């Protein structure tokens, strides 16, 4: 996947979705946020990541210290500000290359932020669509990689307790054949710790359905039932995963 092109595509689509909407519209999947707050969060988030990269930071950046962190009041200028932030991320990675910089899961090559911002933007685009009563499905490959990226973060983020108890496992199975082996995710907590793979395996609980539905349920945007997923096995393991995963 071309994360540079995809970041710009998703950012433009996010902006187009919000451009003509009432900024005071509540976004139920993001707590008590409005579309205006969601827009600012995505736009400032890209500039936050870009500044971390451009400053070669090894320590976190306070979001309040992000340069040009507030969008202009003029709607057209605000869209330009939004897209410009995404371009700053791309420009920063192109300049820094493979140099490692700060991330919330430890030092990573600067390009890590490209993938992170792609999926942050794509998922919040879905949030905006849900707030506006619209059905929005991400491209299958994008939704699949978004789910993989989220699981990767959830399994390596040491700021939180393991999302599964020792000895427990969870399996997700997307029904789209085009994903091939990348359409399955097995998460286990064994003696080596919490980890995951694209392997086909039996879990204590398994969920099966379209990849967009799996993504929405895993990110707690919809329940498994609301997303139309098939659920097999010990649902308490699934509930535990949802309760313990960050964000």
mmCIF file of C-alpha atoms in Angstrom:
data_model
loop_
_atom_site.group_PDB
_atom_site.id
_atom_site.type_symbol
_atom_site.label_atom_id
_atom_site.label_comp_id
_atom_site.label_asym_id
_atom_site.label_seq_id
_atom_site.Cartn_x
_atom_site.Cartn_y
_atom_site.Cartn_z
ATOM 1 C CA UNK A 1 0.000 0.000 0.000
ATOM 2 C CA UNK A 2 1.235 3.479 -0.900
ATOM 3 C CA UNK A 3 0.796 5.177 2.469
ATOM 4 C CA UNK A 4 1.737 8.608 1.107
ATOM 5 C CA UNK A 5 -0.995 8.583 -1.521
ATOM 6 C CA UNK A 6 -3.476 6.946 0.827
ATOM 7 C CA UNK A 7 -2.896 9.548 3.545
ATOM 8 C CA UNK A 8 -3.703 12.344 1.122
ATOM 9 C CA UNK A 9 -6.714 10.468 -0.285
ATOM 10 C CA UNK A 10 -8.199 9.756 3.128
ATOM 11 C CA UNK A 11 -7.497 13.272 4.371
ATOM 12 C CA UNK A 12 -9.231 14.840 1.367
ATOM 13 C CA UNK A 13 -12.188 12.461 1.726
ATOM 14 C CA UNK A 14 -12.440 13.259 5.439
ATOM 15 C CA UNK A 15 -12.434 16.978 4.682
ATOM 16 C CA UNK A 16 -15.029 16.621 1.928
ATOM 17 C CA UNK A 17 -17.320 14.710 4.281
ATOM 18 C CA UNK A 18 -17.192 17.388 6.966
ATOM 19 C CA UNK A 19 -16.957 20.489 4.740
ATOM 20 C CA UNK A 20 -20.709 21.034 4.310
ATOM 21 C CA UNK A 21 -21.882 19.499 7.600
ATOM 22 C CA UNK A 22 -22.940 21.340 10.735
ATOM 23 C CA UNK A 23 -19.746 21.590 12.842
ATOM 24 C CA UNK A 24 -21.821 21.220 16.008
ATOM 25 C CA UNK A 25 -22.997 17.731 14.987
ATOM 26 C CA UNK A 26 -22.253 15.258 17.817
ATOM 27 C CA UNK A 27 -19.939 12.339 17.069
ATOM 28 C CA UNK A 28 -21.286 9.534 19.304
ATOM 29 C CA UNK A 29 -18.361 7.187 18.607
ATOM 30 C CA UNK A 30 -15.889 9.762 19.947
ATOM 31 C CA UNK A 31 -17.287 10.553 23.382
ATOM 32 C CA UNK A 32 -18.721 14.057 23.610
ATOM 33 C CA UNK A 33 -16.900 15.433 20.568
ATOM 34 C CA UNK A 34 -18.516 17.404 17.766
ATOM 35 C CA UNK A 35 -17.511 17.321 14.100
ATOM 36 C CA UNK A 36 -15.584 20.553 14.687
ATOM 37 C CA UNK A 37 -13.527 18.907 17.446
ATOM 38 C CA UNK A 38 -12.997 15.782 15.357
ATOM 39 C CA UNK A 39 -11.793 17.884 12.438
ATOM 40 C CA UNK A 40 -9.330 19.764 14.639
ATOM 41 C CA UNK A 41 -8.138 16.499 16.222
ATOM 42 C CA UNK A 42 -7.285 14.925 12.866
ATOM 43 C CA UNK A 43 -5.713 18.060 11.436
ATOM 44 C CA UNK A 44 -3.648 18.868 14.515
ATOM 45 C CA UNK A 45 -2.709 15.198 14.865
ATOM 46 C CA UNK A 46 -1.019 15.231 11.480
ATOM 47 C CA UNK A 47 0.886 18.409 12.338
ATOM 48 C CA UNK A 48 1.827 16.907 15.707
ATOM 49 C CA UNK A 49 3.297 13.841 13.992
ATOM 50 C CA UNK A 50 5.012 15.998 11.369
ATOM 51 C CA UNK A 51 6.669 18.128 14.035
ATOM 52 C CA UNK A 52 7.865 15.047 15.926
ATOM 53 C CA UNK A 53 9.463 13.848 12.705
ATOM 54 C CA UNK A 54 10.922 17.168 11.573
ATOM 55 C CA UNK A 55 12.425 17.870 14.998
ATOM 56 C CA UNK A 56 13.883 14.354 15.195
ATOM 57 C CA UNK A 57 12.263 14.070 18.600
ATOM 58 C CA UNK A 58 13.134 11.324 21.065
ATOM 59 C CA UNK A 59 10.573 12.617 23.575
ATOM 60 C CA UNK A 60 6.833 13.264 23.189
ATOM 61 C CA UNK A 61 5.480 16.602 22.003
ATOM 62 C CA UNK A 62 2.759 18.342 23.994
ATOM 63 C CA UNK A 63 -0.177 18.811 21.563
ATOM 64 C CA UNK A 64 -0.517 22.364 22.862
ATOM 65 C CA UNK A 65 2.919 23.095 21.404
ATOM 66 C CA UNK A 66 2.060 22.049 17.861
ATOM 67 C CA UNK A 67 2.832 24.806 15.388
ATOM 68 C CA UNK A 68 -0.256 26.126 13.607
ATOM 69 C CA UNK A 69 -2.331 23.641 15.564
ATOM 70 C CA UNK A 70 -5.706 25.334 15.120
ATOM 71 C CA UNK A 71 -7.627 25.426 11.848
ATOM 72 C CA UNK A 72 -8.652 28.771 10.351
ATOM 73 C CA UNK A 73 -12.278 29.822 10.752
ATOM 74 C CA UNK A 74 -12.811 30.130 7.001
ATOM 75 C CA UNK A 75 -14.064 26.713 5.766
ATOM 76 C CA UNK A 76 -11.981 26.636 2.584
ATOM 77 C CA UNK A 77 -8.856 27.730 4.438
ATOM 78 C CA UNK A 78 -9.563 25.064 7.064
ATOM 79 C CA UNK A 79 -9.618 22.355 4.388
ATOM 80 C CA UNK A 80 -6.318 23.635 3.015
ATOM 81 C CA UNK A 81 -4.929 23.519 6.581
ATOM 82 C CA UNK A 82 -6.141 19.927 6.949
ATOM 83 C CA UNK A 83 -4.587 18.697 3.717
ATOM 84 C CA UNK A 84 -1.436 20.716 4.348
ATOM 85 C CA UNK A 85 -0.897 18.872 7.623
ATOM 86 C CA UNK A 86 -0.981 15.522 5.851
ATOM 87 C CA UNK A 87 1.541 16.789 3.327
ATOM 88 C CA UNK A 88 3.811 17.909 6.187
ATOM 89 C CA UNK A 89 3.908 14.331 7.483
ATOM 90 C CA UNK A 90 4.904 13.076 4.051
ATOM 91 C CA UNK A 91 7.532 15.786 3.604
ATOM 92 C CA UNK A 92 8.986 15.072 7.042
ATOM 93 C CA UNK A 93 9.337 11.352 6.378
ATOM 94 C CA UNK A 94 10.922 12.043 2.986
ATOM 95 C CA UNK A 95 13.532 14.269 4.654
ATOM 96 C CA UNK A 96 14.254 12.108 7.694
ATOM 97 C CA UNK A 97 14.181 8.730 5.965
ATOM 98 C CA UNK A 98 14.580 5.715 8.220
ATOM 99 C CA UNK A 99 15.765 7.678 11.254
ATOM 100 C CA UNK A 100 14.025 6.542 14.438
ATOM 101 C CA UNK A 101 11.846 9.045 16.248
ATOM 102 C CA UNK A 102 9.549 9.040 19.240
ATOM 103 C CA UNK A 103 6.231 7.175 19.051
ATOM 104 C CA UNK A 104 3.874 6.162 21.848
ATOM 105 C CA UNK A 105 5.013 2.535 21.443
ATOM 106 C CA UNK A 106 8.726 3.326 21.563
ATOM 107 C CA UNK A 107 11.248 4.591 18.988
ATOM 108 C CA UNK A 108 10.317 3.681 15.417
ATOM 109 C CA UNK A 109 11.501 4.667 11.923
ATOM 110 C CA UNK A 110 9.853 7.949 10.946
ATOM 111 C CA UNK A 111 7.793 6.160 8.291
ATOM 112 C CA UNK A 112 5.856 4.466 11.088
ATOM 113 C CA UNK A 113 3.911 7.696 11.398
ATOM 114 C CA UNK A 114 2.695 7.532 7.801
ATOM 115 C CA UNK A 115 0.843 4.298 8.410
ATOM 116 C CA UNK A 116 -0.421 5.485 11.803
ATOM 117 C CA UNK A 117 -1.823 8.707 10.389
ATOM 118 C CA UNK A 118 -3.436 6.891 7.452
ATOM 119 C CA UNK A 119 -5.448 4.708 9.787
ATOM 120 C CA UNK A 120 -6.158 7.445 12.308
ATOM 121 C CA UNK A 121 -7.640 9.534 9.511
ATOM 122 C CA UNK A 122 -9.534 6.658 7.887
ATOM 123 C CA UNK A 123 -11.178 5.541 11.127
ATOM 124 C CA UNK A 124 -12.157 9.094 12.047
ATOM 125 C CA UNK A 125 -13.613 9.461 8.558
ATOM 126 C CA UNK A 126 -15.838 6.517 9.473
ATOM 127 C CA UNK A 127 -16.696 8.271 12.759
ATOM 128 C CA UNK A 128 -17.773 11.362 10.834
ATOM 129 C CA UNK A 129 -19.896 9.290 8.469
ATOM 130 C CA UNK A 130 -21.616 7.520 11.365
ATOM 131 C CA UNK A 131 -22.296 10.902 12.987
ATOM 132 C CA UNK A 132 -23.963 12.041 9.759
ATOM 133 C CA UNK A 133 -26.028 8.871 9.450
ATOM 134 C CA UNK A 134 -24.103 7.612 6.443
ATOM 135 C CA UNK A 135 -22.855 4.122 5.681
ATOM 136 C CA UNK A 136 -19.184 4.198 4.772
ATOM 137 C CA UNK A 137 -16.992 1.237 3.965
ATOM 138 C CA UNK A 138 -13.252 1.633 3.590
ATOM 139 C CA UNK A 139 -11.531 -0.179 0.714
ATOM 140 C CA UNK A 140 -11.043 -3.793 1.723
ATOM 141 C CA UNK A 141 -7.239 -3.706 1.723
ATOM 142 C CA UNK A 142 -7.217 -0.482 3.732
ATOM 143 C CA UNK A 143 -9.669 -1.851 6.305
ATOM 144 C CA UNK A 144 -7.605 -5.036 6.596
ATOM 145 C CA UNK A 145 -4.381 -3.147 7.174
ATOM 146 C CA UNK A 146 -6.144 -0.836 9.618
ATOM 147 C CA UNK A 147 -7.201 -3.859 11.644
ATOM 148 C CA UNK A 148 -3.674 -5.302 11.509
ATOM 149 C CA UNK A 149 -2.146 -2.014 12.602
ATOM 150 C CA UNK A 150 -4.583 -1.667 15.475
ATOM 151 C CA UNK A 151 -3.916 -5.214 16.705
ATOM 152 C CA UNK A 152 -0.171 -4.590 16.456
ATOM 153 C CA UNK A 153 -0.469 -1.477 18.612
ATOM 154 C CA UNK A 154 -2.749 -3.186 21.129
ATOM 155 C CA UNK A 155 -0.347 -6.092 21.569
ATOM 156 C CA UNK A 156 2.867 -4.076 21.967
ATOM 157 C CA UNK A 157 1.586 -1.046 23.896
ATOM 158 C CA UNK A 158 3.194 -1.495 27.323
ATOM 159 C CA UNK A 159 1.322 1.453 28.812
ATOM 160 C CA UNK A 160 -1.593 -0.885 29.462
ATOM 161 C CA UNK A 161 -2.108 -4.326 30.983
ATOM 162 C CA UNK A 162 -2.278 -7.219 28.477
ATOM 163 C CA UNK A 163 -5.638 -7.227 26.718
ATOM 164 C CA UNK A 164 -5.998 -10.987 27.111
ATOM 165 C CA UNK A 165 -5.421 -13.123 30.203
ATOM 166 C CA UNK A 166 -2.579 -15.627 30.056
ATOM 167 C CA UNK A 167 -3.600 -18.717 28.128
ATOM 168 C CA UNK A 168 -6.417 -16.997 26.257
ATOM 169 C CA UNK A 169 -6.731 -16.456 22.502
ATOM 170 C CA UNK A 170 -8.882 -14.568 20.013
ATOM 171 C CA UNK A 171 -9.396 -15.202 16.294
ATOM 172 C CA UNK A 172 -10.813 -12.823 13.685
ATOM 173 C CA UNK A 173 -11.738 -14.032 10.202
ATOM 174 C CA UNK A 174 -12.636 -11.720 7.321
ATOM 175 C CA UNK A 175 -14.888 -13.185 4.660
ATOM 176 C CA UNK A 176 -13.320 -11.333 1.692
ATOM 177 C CA UNK A 177 -11.303 -13.832 -0.336
ATOM 178 C CA UNK A 178 -9.164 -11.072 -1.840
ATOM 179 C CA UNK A 179 -7.403 -10.592 1.506
ATOM 180 C CA UNK A 180 -6.016 -14.123 1.363
ATOM 181 C CA UNK A 181 -3.932 -15.068 4.410
ATOM 182 C CA UNK A 182 -3.902 -11.455 5.632
ATOM 183 C CA UNK A 183 -7.646 -11.749 6.259
ATOM 184 C CA UNK A 184 -7.169 -13.721 9.469
ATOM 185 C CA UNK A 185 -5.814 -12.555 12.801
ATOM 186 C CA UNK A 186 -4.956 -14.754 15.772
ATOM 187 C CA UNK A 187 -4.086 -13.059 19.050
ATOM 188 C CA UNK A 188 -2.663 -15.127 21.900
ATOM 189 C CA UNK A 189 -1.253 -14.585 25.352
ATOM 190 C CA UNK A 190 1.228 -17.395 25.999
ATOM 191 C CA UNK A 191 4.484 -17.738 27.911
ATOM 192 C CA UNK A 192 6.161 -15.363 25.444
ATOM 193 C CA UNK A 193 3.598 -12.656 26.176
ATOM 194 C CA UNK A 194 0.846 -11.111 24.082
ATOM 195 C CA UNK A 195 1.310 -11.517 20.353
ATOM 196 C CA UNK A 196 -0.502 -11.958 17.069
ATOM 197 C CA UNK A 197 -0.153 -13.417 13.597
ATOM 198 C CA UNK A 198 -2.144 -13.891 10.411
ATOM 199 C CA UNK A 199 -2.377 -17.602 11.113
ATOM 200 C CA UNK A 200 -5.495 -19.716 10.803
ATOM 201 C CA UNK A 201 -6.089 -21.088 14.280
ATOM 202 C CA UNK A 202 -8.860 -21.839 16.716
ATOM 203 C CA UNK A 203 -9.317 -19.215 19.433
ATOM 204 C CA UNK A 204 -11.219 -19.245 22.691
ATOM 205 C CA UNK A 205 -13.498 -16.831 20.876
ATOM 206 C CA UNK A 206 -13.766 -16.224 17.136
ATOM 207 C CA UNK A 207 -15.518 -13.531 15.113
ATOM 208 C CA UNK A 208 -16.289 -13.870 11.421
ATOM 209 C CA UNK A 209 -17.632 -11.389 8.885
ATOM 210 C CA UNK A 210 -16.688 -8.609 6.443
ATOM 211 C CA UNK A 211 -13.446 -6.849 7.300
ATOM 212 C CA UNK A 212 -15.114 -3.454 7.731
ATOM 213 C CA UNK A 213 -17.489 -4.993 10.268
ATOM 214 C CA UNK A 214 -14.573 -6.609 12.102
ATOM 215 C CA UNK A 215 -12.789 -3.253 12.193
ATOM 216 C CA UNK A 216 -15.808 -1.400 13.569
ATOM 217 C CA UNK A 217 -16.368 -3.996 16.267
ATOM 218 C CA UNK A 218 -12.703 -4.211 17.256
ATOM 219 C CA UNK A 219 -12.480 -0.430 17.549
ATOM 220 C CA UNK A 220 -15.718 -0.360 19.548
ATOM 221 C CA UNK A 221 -17.597 1.688 16.973
ATOM 222 C CA UNK A 222 -20.309 -0.988 16.881
ATOM 223 C CA UNK A 223 -21.012 -4.099 18.885
ATOM 224 C CA UNK A 224 -20.410 -7.422 17.184
ATOM 225 C CA UNK A 225 -24.156 -7.839 16.915
ATOM 226 C CA UNK A 226 -24.675 -4.375 15.420
ATOM 227 C CA UNK A 227 -21.894 -5.084 12.911
ATOM 228 C CA UNK A 228 -23.573 -8.346 11.889
ATOM 229 C CA UNK A 229 -20.673 -10.570 12.893
ATOM 230 C CA UNK A 230 -20.826 -14.255 13.707
ATOM 231 C CA UNK A 231 -19.379 -14.926 17.161
ATOM 232 C CA UNK A 232 -18.253 -18.373 18.323
ATOM 233 C CA UNK A 233 -16.915 -19.485 21.696
ATOM 234 C CA UNK A 234 -16.308 -17.650 24.950
ATOM 235 C CA UNK A 235 -17.689 -14.141 24.540
ATOM 236 C CA UNK A 236 -16.152 -13.119 27.879
ATOM 237 C CA UNK A 237 -12.725 -13.259 26.185
ATOM 238 C CA UNK A 238 -13.939 -10.852 23.509
ATOM 239 C CA UNK A 239 -15.456 -8.539 26.114
ATOM 240 C CA UNK A 240 -12.173 -8.560 28.027
ATOM 241 C CA UNK A 241 -10.250 -7.631 24.876
ATOM 242 C CA UNK A 242 -12.556 -4.678 24.236
ATOM 243 C CA UNK A 243 -12.371 -3.501 27.848
ATOM 244 C CA UNK A 244 -8.584 -3.586 27.973
ATOM 245 C CA UNK A 245 -7.523 -2.261 24.600
ATOM 246 C CA UNK A 246 -6.478 1.420 24.607
ATOM 247 C CA UNK A 247 -8.240 4.440 23.102
#
